[in-house]
CSV table of C-alpha atoms in Angstrom, one decimal:
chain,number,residue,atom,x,y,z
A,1,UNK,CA,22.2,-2.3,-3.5
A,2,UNK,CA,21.2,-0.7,-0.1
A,3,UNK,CA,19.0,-2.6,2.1
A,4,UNK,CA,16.1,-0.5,4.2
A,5,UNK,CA,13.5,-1.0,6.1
A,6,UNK,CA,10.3,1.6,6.0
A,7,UNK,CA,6.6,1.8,6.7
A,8,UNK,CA,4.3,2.3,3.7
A,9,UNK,CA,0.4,1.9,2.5
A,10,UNK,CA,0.2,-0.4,-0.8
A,11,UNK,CA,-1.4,1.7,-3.1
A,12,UNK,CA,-1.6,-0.7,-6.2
A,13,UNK,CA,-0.5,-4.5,-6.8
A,14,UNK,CA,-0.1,-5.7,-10.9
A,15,UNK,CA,0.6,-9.1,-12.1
A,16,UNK,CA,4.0,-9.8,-13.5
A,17,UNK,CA,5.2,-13.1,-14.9
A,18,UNK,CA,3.9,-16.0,-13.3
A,19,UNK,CA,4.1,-15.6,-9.4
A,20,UNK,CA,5.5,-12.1,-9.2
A,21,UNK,CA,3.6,-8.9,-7.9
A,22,UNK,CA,4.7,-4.8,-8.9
A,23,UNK,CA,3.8,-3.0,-6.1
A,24,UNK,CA,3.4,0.5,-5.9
A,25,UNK,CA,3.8,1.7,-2.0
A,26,UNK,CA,3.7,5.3,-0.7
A,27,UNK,CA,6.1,5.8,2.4
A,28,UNK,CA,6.6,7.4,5.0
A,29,UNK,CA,10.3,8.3,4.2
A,30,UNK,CA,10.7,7.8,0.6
A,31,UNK,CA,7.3,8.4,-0.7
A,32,UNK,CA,6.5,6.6,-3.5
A,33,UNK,CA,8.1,3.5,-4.8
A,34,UNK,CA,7.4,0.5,-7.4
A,35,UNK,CA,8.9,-2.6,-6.1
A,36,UNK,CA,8.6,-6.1,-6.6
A,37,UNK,CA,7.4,-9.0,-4.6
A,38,UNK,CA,8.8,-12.2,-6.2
A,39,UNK,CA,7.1,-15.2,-5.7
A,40,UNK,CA,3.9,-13.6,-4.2
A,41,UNK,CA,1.4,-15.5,-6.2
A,42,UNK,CA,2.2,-18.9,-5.0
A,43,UNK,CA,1.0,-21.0,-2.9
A,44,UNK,CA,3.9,-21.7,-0.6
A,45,UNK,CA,4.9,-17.4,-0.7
A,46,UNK,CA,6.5,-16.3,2.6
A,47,UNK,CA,4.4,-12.9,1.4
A,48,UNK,CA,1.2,-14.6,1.5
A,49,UNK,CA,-1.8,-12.2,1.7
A,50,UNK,CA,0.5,-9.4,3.5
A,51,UNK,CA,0.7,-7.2,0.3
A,52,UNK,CA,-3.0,-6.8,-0.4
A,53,UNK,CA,-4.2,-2.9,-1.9
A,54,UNK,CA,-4.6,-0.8,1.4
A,55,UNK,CA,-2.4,-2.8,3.8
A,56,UNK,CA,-0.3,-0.4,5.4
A,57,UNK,CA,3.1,-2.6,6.0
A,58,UNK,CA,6.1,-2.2,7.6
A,59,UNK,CA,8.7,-4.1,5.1
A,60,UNK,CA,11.9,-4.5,4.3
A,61,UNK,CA,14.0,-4.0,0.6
A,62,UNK,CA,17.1,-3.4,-1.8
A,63,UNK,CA,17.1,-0.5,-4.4
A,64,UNK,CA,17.6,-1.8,-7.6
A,65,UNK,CA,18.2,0.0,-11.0
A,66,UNK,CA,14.0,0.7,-11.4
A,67,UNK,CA,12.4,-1.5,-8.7
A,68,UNK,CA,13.0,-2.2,-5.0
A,69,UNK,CA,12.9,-6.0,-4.2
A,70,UNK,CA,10.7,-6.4,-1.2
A,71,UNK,CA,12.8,-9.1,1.0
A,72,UNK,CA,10.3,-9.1,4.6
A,73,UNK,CA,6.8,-7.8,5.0
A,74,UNK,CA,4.8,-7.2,8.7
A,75,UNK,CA,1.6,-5.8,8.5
A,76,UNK,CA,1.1,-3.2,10.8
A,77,UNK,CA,-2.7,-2.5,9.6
A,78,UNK,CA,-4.9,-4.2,6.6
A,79,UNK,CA,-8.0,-2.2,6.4
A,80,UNK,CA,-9.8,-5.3,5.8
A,81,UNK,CA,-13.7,-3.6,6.3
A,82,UNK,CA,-12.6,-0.7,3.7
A,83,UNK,CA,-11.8,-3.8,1.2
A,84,UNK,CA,-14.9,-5.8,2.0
A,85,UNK,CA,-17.6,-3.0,1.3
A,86,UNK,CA,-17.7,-1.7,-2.1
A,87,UNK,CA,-18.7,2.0,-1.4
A,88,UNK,CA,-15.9,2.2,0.9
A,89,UNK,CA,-13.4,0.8,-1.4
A,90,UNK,CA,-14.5,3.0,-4.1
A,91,UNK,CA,-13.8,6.2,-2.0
A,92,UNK,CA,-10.3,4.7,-1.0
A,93,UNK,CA,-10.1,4.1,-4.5
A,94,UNK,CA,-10.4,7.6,-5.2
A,95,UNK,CA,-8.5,8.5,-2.4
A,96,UNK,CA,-5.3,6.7,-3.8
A,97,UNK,CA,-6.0,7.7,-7.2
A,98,UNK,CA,-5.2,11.3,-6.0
A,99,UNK,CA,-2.0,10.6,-3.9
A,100,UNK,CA,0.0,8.8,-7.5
A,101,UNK,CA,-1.6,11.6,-9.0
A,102,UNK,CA,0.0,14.2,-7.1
A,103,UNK,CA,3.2,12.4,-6.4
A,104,UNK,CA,5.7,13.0,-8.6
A,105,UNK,CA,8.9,11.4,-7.3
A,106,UNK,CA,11.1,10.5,-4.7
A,107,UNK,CA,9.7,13.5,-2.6
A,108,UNK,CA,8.8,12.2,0.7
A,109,UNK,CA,6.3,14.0,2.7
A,110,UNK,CA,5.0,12.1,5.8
A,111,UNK,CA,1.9,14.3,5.8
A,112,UNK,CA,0.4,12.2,3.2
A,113,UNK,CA,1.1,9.0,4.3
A,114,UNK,CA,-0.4,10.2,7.6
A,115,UNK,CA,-3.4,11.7,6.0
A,116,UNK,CA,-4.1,9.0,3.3
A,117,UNK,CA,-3.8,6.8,6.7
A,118,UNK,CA,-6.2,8.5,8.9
A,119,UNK,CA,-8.3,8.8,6.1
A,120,UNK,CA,-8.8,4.9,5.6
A,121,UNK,CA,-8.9,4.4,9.3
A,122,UNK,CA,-11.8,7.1,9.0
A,123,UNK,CA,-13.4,4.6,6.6
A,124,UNK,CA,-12.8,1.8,8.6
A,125,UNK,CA,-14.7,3.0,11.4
A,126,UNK,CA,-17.5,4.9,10.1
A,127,UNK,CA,-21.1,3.2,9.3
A,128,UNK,CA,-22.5,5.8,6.7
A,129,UNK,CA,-20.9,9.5,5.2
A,130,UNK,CA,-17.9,7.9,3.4
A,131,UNK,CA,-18.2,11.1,1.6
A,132,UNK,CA,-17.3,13.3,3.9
A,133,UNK,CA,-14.8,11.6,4.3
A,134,UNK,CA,-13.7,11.9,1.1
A,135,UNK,CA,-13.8,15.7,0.9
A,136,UNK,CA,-12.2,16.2,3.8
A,137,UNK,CA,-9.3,13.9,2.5
């Protein structure tokens, strides 16, 4: 079990068991990856709020036979305005719905990452046209 360290965006976070998260992270080097966060959902979690859906994280994990186990998370950016408005998060929404769609493995391709990036710091930032946004993306 290799331990690495890499920068991703959190493009999806589902329930498992009673305090763990599956996370599914597209990354700058590997592209994308499920991994879990044990222990996420308590109260006392070292994770805390760090792995919220569009937080773009710099973390640290072992491979495992089908999930990573994420060990440290910084976050470098959390897109918290994106999150808070609905018609934003609905565009993002969109917006990651077509980077899992299109990625189909391990490929790694930092254009993405830097796109799907951009693109939320676009929405971030904007007041109105979250649909040009969009297109463009």
């Amino acid at each position: 079990m290799a331990l690495y360290k890499n920068k991703g965006i959190v493009l999806r976070s589902i329930r498992y068991g009673e305090a763990d998260r599956i996370l599914d992270l597209y990354t700058q080097d590997a592209g994308l990856i499920s991994a879990i966060a044990k222990g996420i959902r308590r109260t006392r979690s070292r994770f805390g709020a760090r792995l919220e859906p569009l937080s773009c994280v710099d973390f640290m994990a072992y491979g495992g036979r089908t999930l990573d186990t994420v060990t440290q998370v910084e976050v470098l950016r959390s897109f918290h305005a994106v999150r808070e408005d609905l018609l934003r998060f609905e565009v993002a929404g969109r917006m990651v719905q077509a980077v899992r769609a299109l990625s189909g493995g391990d490929e790694a391709d930092r254009r993405v990452f830097n796109l799907l990036y951009h693109a939320l710091d676009s929405l971030e930032n904007r007041e109105s046209g979250y649909g040009s946004v969009e297109a463009a993306f």
